[in-house]
mmCIF file of C-alpha atoms in Angstrom:
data_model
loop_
_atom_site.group_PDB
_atom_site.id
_atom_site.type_symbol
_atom_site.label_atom_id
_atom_site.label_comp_id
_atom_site.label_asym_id
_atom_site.label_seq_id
_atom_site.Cartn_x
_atom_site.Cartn_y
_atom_site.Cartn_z
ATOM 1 C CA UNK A 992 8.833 61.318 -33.594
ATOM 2 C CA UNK A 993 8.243 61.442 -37.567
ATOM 3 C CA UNK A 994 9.639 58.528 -39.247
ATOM 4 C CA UNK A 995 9.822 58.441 -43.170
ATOM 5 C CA UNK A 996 10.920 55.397 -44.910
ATOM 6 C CA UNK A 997 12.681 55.525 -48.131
ATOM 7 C CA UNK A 998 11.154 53.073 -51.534
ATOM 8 C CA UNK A 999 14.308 51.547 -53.482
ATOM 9 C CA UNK A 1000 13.067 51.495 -56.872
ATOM 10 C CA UNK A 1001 15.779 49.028 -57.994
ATOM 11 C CA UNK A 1002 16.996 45.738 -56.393
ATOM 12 C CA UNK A 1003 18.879 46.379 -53.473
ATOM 13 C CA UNK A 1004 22.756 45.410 -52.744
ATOM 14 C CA UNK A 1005 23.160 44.063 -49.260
ATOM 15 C CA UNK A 1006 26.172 43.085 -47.612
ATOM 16 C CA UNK A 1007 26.086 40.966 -44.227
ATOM 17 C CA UNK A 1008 28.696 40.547 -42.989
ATOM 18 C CA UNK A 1009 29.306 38.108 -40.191
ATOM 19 C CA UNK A 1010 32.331 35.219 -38.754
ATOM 20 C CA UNK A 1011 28.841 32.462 -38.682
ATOM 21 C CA UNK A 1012 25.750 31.796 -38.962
ATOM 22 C CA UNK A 1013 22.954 32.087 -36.284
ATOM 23 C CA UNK A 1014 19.424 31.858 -36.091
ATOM 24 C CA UNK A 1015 18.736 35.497 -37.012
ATOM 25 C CA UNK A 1016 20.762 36.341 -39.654
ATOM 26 C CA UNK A 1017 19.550 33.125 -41.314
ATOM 27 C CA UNK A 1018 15.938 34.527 -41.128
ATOM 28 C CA UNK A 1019 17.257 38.276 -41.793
ATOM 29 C CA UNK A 1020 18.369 37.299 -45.076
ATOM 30 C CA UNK A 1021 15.840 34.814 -46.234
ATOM 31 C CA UNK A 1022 13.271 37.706 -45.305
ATOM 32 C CA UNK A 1023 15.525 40.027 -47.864
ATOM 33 C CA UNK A 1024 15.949 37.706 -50.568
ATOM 34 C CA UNK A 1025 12.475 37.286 -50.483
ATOM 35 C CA UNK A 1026 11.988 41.030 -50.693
ATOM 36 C CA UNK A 1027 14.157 40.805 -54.417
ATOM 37 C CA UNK A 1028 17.455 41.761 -52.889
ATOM 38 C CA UNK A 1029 20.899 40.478 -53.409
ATOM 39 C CA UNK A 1030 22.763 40.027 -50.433
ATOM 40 C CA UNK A 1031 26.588 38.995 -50.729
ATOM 41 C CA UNK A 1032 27.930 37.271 -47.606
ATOM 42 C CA UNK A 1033 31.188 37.800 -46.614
ATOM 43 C CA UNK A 1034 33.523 37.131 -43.123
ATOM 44 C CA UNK A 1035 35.114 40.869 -43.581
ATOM 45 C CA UNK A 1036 34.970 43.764 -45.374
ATOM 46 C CA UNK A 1037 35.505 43.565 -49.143
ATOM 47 C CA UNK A 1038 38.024 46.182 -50.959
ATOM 48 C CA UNK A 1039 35.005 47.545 -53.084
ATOM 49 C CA UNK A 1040 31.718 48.327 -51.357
ATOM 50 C CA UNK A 1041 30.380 51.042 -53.605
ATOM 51 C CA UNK A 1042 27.847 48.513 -54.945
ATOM 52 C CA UNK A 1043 26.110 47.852 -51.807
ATOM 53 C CA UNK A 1044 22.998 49.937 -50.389
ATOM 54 C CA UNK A 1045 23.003 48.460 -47.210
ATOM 55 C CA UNK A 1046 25.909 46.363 -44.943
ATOM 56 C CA UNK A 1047 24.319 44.453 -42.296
ATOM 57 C CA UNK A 1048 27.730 43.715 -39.531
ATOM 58 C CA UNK A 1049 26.919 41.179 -37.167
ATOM 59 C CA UNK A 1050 29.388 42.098 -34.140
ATOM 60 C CA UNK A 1051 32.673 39.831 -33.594
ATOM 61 C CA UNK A 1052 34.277 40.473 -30.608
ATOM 62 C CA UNK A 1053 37.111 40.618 -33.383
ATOM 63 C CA UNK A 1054 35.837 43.920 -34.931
ATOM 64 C CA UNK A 1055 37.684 47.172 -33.029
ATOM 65 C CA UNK A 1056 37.737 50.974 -33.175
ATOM 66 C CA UNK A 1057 39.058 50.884 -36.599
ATOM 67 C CA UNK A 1058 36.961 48.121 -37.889
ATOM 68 C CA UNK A 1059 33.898 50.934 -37.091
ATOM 69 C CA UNK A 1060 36.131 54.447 -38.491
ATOM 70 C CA UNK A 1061 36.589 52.401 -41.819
ATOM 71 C CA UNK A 1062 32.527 51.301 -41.717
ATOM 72 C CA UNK A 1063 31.338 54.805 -41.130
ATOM 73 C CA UNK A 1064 33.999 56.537 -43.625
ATOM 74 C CA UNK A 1065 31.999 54.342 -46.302
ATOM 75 C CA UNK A 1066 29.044 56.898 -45.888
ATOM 76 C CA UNK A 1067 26.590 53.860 -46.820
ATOM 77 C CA UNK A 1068 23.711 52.684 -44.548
ATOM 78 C CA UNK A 1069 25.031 50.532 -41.920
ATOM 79 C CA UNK A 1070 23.263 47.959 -38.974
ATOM 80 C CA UNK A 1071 25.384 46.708 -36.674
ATOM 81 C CA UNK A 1072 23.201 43.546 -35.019
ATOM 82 C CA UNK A 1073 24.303 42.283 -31.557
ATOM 83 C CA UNK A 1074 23.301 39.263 -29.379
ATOM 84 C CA UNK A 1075 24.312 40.973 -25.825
ATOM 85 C CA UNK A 1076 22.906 43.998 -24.298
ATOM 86 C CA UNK A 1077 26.784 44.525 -22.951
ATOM 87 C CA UNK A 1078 27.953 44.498 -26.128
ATOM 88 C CA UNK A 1079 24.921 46.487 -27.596
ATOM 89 C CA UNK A 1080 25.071 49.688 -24.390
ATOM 90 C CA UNK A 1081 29.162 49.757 -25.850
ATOM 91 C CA UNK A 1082 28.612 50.533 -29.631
ATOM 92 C CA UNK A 1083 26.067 52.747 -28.156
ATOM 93 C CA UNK A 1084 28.670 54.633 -25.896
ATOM 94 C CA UNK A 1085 31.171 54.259 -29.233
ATOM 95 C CA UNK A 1086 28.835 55.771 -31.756
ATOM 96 C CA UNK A 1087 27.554 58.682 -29.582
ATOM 97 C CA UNK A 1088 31.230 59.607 -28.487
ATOM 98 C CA UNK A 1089 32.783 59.351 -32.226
ATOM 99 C CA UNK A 1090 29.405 60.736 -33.898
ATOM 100 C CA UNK A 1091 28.880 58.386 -36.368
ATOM 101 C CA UNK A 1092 26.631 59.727 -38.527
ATOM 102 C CA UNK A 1093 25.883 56.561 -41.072
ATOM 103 C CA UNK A 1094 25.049 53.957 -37.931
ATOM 104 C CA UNK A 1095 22.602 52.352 -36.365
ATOM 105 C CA UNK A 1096 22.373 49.610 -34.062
ATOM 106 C CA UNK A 1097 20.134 46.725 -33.018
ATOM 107 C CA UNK A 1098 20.259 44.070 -30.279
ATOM 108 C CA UNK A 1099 18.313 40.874 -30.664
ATOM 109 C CA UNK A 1100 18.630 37.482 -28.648
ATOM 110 C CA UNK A 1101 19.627 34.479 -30.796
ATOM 111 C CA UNK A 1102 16.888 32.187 -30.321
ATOM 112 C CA UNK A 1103 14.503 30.788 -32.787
ATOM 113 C CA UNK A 1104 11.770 33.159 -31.630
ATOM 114 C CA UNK A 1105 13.795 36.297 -32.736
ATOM 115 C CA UNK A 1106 12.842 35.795 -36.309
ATOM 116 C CA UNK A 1107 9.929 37.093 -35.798
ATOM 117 C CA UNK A 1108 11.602 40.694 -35.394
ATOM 118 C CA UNK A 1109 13.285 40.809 -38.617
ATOM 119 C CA UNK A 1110 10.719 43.039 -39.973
ATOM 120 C CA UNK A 1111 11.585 45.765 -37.416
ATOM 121 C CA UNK A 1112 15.098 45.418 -37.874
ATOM 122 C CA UNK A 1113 14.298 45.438 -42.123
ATOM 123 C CA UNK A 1114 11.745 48.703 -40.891
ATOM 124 C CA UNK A 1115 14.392 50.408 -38.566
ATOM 125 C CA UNK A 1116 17.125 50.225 -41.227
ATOM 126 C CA UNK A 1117 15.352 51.731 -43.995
ATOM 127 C CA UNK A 1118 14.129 55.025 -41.649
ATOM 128 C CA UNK A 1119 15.319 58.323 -41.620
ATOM 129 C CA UNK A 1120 14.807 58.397 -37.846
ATOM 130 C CA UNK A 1121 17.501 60.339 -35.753
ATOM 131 C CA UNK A 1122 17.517 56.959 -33.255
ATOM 132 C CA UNK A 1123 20.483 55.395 -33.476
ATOM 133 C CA UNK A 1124 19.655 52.101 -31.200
ATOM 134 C CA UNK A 1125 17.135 49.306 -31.390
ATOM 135 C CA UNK A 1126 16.801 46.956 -27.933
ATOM 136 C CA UNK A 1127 14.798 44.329 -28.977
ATOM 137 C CA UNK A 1128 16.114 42.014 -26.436
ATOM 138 C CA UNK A 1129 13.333 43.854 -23.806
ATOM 139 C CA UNK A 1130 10.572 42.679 -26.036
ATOM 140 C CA UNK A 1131 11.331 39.240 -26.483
ATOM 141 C CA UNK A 1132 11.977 38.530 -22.426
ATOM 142 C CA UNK A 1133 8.429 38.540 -21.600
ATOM 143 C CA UNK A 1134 6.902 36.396 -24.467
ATOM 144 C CA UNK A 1135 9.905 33.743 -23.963
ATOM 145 C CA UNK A 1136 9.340 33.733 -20.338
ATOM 146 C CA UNK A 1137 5.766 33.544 -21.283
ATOM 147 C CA UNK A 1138 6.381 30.632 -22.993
ATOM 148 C CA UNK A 1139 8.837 28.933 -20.695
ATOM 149 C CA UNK A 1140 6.332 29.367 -17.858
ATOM 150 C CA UNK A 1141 3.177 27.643 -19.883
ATOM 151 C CA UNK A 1142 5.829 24.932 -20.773
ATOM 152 C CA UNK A 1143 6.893 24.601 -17.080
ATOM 153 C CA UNK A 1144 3.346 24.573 -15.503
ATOM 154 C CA UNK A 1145 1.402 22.537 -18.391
ATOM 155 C CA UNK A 1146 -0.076 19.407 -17.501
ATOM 156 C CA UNK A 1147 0.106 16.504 -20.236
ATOM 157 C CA UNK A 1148 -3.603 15.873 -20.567
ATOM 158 C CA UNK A 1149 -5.084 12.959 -17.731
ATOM 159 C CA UNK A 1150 -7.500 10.699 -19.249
ATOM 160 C CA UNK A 1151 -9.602 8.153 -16.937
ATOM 161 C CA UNK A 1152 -6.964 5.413 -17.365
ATOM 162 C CA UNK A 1153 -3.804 7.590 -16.896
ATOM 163 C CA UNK A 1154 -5.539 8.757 -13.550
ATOM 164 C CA UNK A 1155 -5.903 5.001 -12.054
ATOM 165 C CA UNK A 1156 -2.700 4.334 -13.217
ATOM 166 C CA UNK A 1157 -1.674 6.842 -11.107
ATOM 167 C CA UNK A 1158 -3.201 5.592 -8.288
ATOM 168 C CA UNK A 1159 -2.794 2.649 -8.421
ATOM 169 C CA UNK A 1160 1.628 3.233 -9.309
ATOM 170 C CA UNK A 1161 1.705 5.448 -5.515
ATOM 171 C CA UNK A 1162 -0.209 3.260 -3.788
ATOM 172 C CA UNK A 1163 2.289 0.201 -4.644
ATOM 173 C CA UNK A 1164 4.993 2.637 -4.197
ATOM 174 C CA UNK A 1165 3.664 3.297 -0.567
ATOM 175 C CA UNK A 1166 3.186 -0.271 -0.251
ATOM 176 C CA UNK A 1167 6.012 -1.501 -0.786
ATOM 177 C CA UNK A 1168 8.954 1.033 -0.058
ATOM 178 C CA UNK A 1169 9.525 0.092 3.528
ATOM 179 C CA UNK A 1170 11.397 -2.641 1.250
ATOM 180 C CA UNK A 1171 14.393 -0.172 0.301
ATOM 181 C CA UNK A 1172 15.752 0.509 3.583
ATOM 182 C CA UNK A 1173 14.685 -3.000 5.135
ATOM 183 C CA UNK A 1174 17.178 -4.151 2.208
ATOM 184 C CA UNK A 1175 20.021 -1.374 2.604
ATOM 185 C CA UNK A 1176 19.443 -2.375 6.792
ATOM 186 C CA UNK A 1177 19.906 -6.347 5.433
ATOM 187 C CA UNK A 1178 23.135 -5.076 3.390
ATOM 188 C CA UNK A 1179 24.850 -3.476 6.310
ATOM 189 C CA UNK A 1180 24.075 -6.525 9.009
ATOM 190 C CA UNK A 1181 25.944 -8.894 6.331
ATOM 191 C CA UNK A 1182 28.813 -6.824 6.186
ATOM 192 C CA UNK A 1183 29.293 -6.090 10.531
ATOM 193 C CA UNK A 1184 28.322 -9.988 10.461
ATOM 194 C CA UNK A 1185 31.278 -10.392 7.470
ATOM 195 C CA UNK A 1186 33.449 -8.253 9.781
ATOM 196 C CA UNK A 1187 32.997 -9.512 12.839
ATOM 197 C CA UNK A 1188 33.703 -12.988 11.652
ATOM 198 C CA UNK A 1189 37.223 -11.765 10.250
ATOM 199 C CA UNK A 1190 38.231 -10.409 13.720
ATOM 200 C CA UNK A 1191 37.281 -6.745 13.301
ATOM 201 C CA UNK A 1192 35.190 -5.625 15.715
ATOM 202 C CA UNK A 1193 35.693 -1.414 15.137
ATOM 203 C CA UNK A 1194 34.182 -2.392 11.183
ATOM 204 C CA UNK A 1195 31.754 -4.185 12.264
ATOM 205 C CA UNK A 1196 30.338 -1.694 14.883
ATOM 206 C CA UNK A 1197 30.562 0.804 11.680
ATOM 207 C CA UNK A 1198 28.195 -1.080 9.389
ATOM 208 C CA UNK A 1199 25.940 -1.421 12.435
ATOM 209 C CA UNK A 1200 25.579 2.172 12.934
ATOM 210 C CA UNK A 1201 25.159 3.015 9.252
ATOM 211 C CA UNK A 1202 22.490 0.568 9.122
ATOM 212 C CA UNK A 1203 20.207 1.429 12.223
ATOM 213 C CA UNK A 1204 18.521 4.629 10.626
ATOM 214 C CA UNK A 1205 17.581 2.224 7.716
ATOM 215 C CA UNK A 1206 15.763 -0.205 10.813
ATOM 216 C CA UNK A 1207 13.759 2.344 11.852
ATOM 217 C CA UNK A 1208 12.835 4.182 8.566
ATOM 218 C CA UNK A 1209 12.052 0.335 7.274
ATOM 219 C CA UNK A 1210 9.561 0.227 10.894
ATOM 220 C CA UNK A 1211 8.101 3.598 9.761
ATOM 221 C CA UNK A 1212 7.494 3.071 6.100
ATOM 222 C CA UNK A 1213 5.857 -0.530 7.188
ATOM 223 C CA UNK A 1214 3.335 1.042 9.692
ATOM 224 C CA UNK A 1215 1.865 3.408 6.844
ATOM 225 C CA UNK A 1216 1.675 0.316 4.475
ATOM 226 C CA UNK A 1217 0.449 -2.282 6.974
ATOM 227 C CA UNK A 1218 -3.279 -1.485 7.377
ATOM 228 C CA UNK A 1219 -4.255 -1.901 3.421
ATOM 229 C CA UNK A 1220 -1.543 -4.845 3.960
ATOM 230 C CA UNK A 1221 -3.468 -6.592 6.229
ATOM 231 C CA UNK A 1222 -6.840 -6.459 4.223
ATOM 232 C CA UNK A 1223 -5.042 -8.665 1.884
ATOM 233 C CA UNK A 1224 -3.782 -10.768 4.457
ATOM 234 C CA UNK A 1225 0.035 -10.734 3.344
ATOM 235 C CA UNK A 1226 1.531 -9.114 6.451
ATOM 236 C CA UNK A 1227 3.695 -11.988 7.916
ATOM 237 C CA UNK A 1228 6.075 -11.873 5.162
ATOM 238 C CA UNK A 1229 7.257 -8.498 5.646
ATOM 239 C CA UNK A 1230 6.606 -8.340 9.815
ATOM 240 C CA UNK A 1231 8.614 -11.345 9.913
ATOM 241 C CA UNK A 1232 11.728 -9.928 7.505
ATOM 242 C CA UNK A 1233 11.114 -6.710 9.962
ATOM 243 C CA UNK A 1234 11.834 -8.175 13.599
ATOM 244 C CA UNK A 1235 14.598 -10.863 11.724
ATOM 245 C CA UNK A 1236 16.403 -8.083 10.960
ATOM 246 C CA UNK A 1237 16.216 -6.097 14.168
ATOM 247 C CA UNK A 1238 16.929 -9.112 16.006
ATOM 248 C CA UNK A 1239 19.979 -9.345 13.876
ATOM 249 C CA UNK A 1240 21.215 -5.848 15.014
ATOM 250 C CA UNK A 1241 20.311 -6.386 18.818
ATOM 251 C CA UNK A 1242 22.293 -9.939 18.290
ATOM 252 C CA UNK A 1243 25.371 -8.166 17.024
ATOM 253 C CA UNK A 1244 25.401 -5.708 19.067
ATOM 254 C CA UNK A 1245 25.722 -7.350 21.895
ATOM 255 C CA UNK A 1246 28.239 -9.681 20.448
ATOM 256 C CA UNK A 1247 30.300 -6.770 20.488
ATOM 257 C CA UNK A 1248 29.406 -5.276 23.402
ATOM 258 C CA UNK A 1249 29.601 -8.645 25.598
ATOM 259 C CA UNK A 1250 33.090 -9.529 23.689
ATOM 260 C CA UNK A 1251 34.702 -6.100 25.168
ATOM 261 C CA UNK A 1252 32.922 -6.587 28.552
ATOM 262 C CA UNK A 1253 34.733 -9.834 28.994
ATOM 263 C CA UNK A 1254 38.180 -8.951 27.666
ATOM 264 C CA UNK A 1255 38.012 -6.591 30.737
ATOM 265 C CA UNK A 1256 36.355 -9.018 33.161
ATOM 266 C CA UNK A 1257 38.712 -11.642 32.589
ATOM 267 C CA UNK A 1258 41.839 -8.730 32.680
ATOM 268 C CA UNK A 1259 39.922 -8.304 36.442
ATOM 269 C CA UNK A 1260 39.799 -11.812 37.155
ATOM 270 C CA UNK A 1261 43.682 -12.420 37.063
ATOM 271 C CA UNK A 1262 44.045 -10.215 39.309
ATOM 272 C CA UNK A 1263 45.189 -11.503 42.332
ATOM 273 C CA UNK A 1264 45.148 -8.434 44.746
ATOM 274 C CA UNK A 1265 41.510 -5.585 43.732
ATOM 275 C CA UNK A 1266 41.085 -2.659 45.303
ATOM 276 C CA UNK A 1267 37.107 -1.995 45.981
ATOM 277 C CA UNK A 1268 36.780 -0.361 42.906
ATOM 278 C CA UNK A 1269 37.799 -3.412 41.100
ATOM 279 C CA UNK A 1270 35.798 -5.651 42.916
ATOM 280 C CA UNK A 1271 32.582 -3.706 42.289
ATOM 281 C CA UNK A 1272 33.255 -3.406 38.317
ATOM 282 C CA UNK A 1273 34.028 -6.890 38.810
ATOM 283 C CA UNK A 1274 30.441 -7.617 39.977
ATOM 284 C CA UNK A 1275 28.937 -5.327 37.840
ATOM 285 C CA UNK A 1276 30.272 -7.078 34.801
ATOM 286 C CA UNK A 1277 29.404 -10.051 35.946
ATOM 287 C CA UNK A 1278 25.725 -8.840 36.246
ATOM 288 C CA UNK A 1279 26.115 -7.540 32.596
ATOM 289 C CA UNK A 1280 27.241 -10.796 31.624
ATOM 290 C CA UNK A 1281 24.530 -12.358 32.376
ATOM 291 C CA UNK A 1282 22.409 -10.442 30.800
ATOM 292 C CA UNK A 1283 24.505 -10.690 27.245
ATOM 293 C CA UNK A 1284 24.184 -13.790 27.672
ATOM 294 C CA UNK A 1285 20.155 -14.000 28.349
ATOM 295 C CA UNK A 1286 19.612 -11.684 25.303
ATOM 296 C CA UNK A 1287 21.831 -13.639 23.409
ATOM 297 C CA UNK A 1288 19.711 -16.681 23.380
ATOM 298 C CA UNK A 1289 16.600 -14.377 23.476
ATOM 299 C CA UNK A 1290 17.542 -13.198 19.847
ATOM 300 C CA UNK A 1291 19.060 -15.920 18.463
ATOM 301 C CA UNK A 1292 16.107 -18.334 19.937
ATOM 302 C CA UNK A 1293 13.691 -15.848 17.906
ATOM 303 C CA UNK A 1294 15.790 -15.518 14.949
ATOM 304 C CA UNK A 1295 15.456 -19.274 14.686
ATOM 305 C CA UNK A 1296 11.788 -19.734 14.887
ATOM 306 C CA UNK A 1297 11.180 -16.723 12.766
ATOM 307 C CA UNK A 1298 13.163 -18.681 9.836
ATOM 308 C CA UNK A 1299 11.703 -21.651 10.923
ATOM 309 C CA UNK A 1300 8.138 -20.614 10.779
ATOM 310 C CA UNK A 1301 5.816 -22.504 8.353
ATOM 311 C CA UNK A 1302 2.208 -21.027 7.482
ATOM 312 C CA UNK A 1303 0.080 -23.541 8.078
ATOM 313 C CA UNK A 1304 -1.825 -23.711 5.006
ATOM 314 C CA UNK A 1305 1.279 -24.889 3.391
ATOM 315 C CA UNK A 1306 1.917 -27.302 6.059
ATOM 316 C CA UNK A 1307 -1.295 -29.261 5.733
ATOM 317 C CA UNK A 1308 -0.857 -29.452 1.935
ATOM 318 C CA UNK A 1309 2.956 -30.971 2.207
ATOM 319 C CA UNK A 1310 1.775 -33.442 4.584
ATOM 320 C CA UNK A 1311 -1.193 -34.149 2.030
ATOM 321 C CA UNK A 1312 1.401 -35.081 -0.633
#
């Protein structure tokens, strides 16, 4: 395909005429002014256009059928520049079908980067060439994705410091995370304990098993922090927060459960005539009532000297004093 370009030997007229500005036609007609032209901006088509070489249309969704007749009666060189390949494949369709003769028709995305193919729009609307349509969309994909990718996958630059800063920020965050969930388990045994005391027993068995997953994930995150931990020698702290709280749960727990267990016992109790049936849950409970009771004390006994504990380091020093 021959393409012959035609010289203007006097300054050009140019017309643009588009509803706003965007990124490319800012740079579309700074690139012509700097080529000498004069380019008149308007939002729609003046009455007289017989001064203008060129009319640059920037599609509006507002510009119809008629809009284009009008354009192409003009007989003057005209680029119709579109941001959607949709839009660009239907002026396409629209020139081919109604054989306009005096169009041609680009497609360009409106980013920043798209300046950089005004001078093949400028080139394409100055040839002779029997190609109607420009899709410049295709060529700037690649180089934006390009671009997007390097951005996505670049590094910022790691310098000695930044790299035992690094270290050192996960290894405190592995260190000391067991904390989180040891505090949400904390959270939810104040609020069954809060519950229980105001007579609700259904709540309180709520918070209880909302907070058990956070027991266990607080157990987990402390075994992979406890060996650098101990080196240190700073694991009572955190053991002793650990078993306080599960010792809170078991407590609880069995609050509840002993607190049904004897609402039923006692219900059996009055009783005056059991069947054997009766008499053996009667037993059983009684069994299970002892045991309540036994870990009970068991928890509450080790809740006690767990809050109670003093290092002795400490101890010898208030004494000192």
């Amino acid at each position: 395909m021959y393409l012959v370009t035609e010289e203007q030997p006097n300054a050009l007229e140019i017309l643009c005429v588009r509803t706003k500005r965007t990124f490319f036609s800012d740079a579309l007609e700074q690139r012509m002014e700097q080529f000498g032209a004069t380019i008149t901006i308007n939002k729609e088509l003046p009455d007289s256009l017989a001064a203008f070489t060129y009319i640059y249309v920037f599609y509006d969704t507002q510009m119809g059928r008629s809009f284009f007749k009008r354009l192409n009666a003009l007989r003057k060189k005209i680029i119709v520049i579109s941001y959607d390949s949709a839009i660009f494949e239907k002026i396409n369709a629209l020139v081919r079908s109604e054989h306009y003769e005096h169009f041609k028709f680009v497609n360009v995305e409106d980013t920043e980067g798209a300046s950089e193919y005004v001078e093949k729009v400028v080139w394409f609307a100055s040839t002779r060439s029997k190609e109607k349509g420009l899709n410049l969309e295709k060529s700037l994909k690649p180089k934006q994705a390009a671009e997007t990718q390097k951005s996505v996958f670049q590094l910022p630059h790691m310098t000695k410091s930044r790299w035992i800063g690094l270290i050192i920020g996960i290894i405190f965050i592995i260190e000391t995370f067991f904390v989180v969930p040891l505090g949400v388990a904390g959270y939810y045994l104040y609020r069954a304990g809060t519950a229980l005391e105001n007579q609700k027993p259904v709540a309180a068995q709520k918070f209880l098993r909302r907070g058990r997953p956070f027991v266990q994930l607080s157990e987990q995150a402390y075994a992979v922090a406890r060996p650098l931990l101990s080196f240190f020698f700073i694991t009572l702290l955190p053991e002793n927060f650990i078993q306080t709280t599960k010792n809170g749960y078991e407590f609880t727990e069995t609050v509840l459960i002993a607190k049904d267990t004897a609402r039923q016992l006692f219900t059996l109790l009055l009783k005056v005539q059991k069947t054997p049936e009766e008499e053996a849950a009667t037993s059983t409970m009684l069994s299970n009532m002892r045991t309540y009771v036994e870990t009970l004390y068991r928890t509450s006994g080790s809740i006690k000297d767990t809050l109670t504990f003093e290092i002795e380091p400490l101890k010898k020093n208030s004494r000192s004093i």
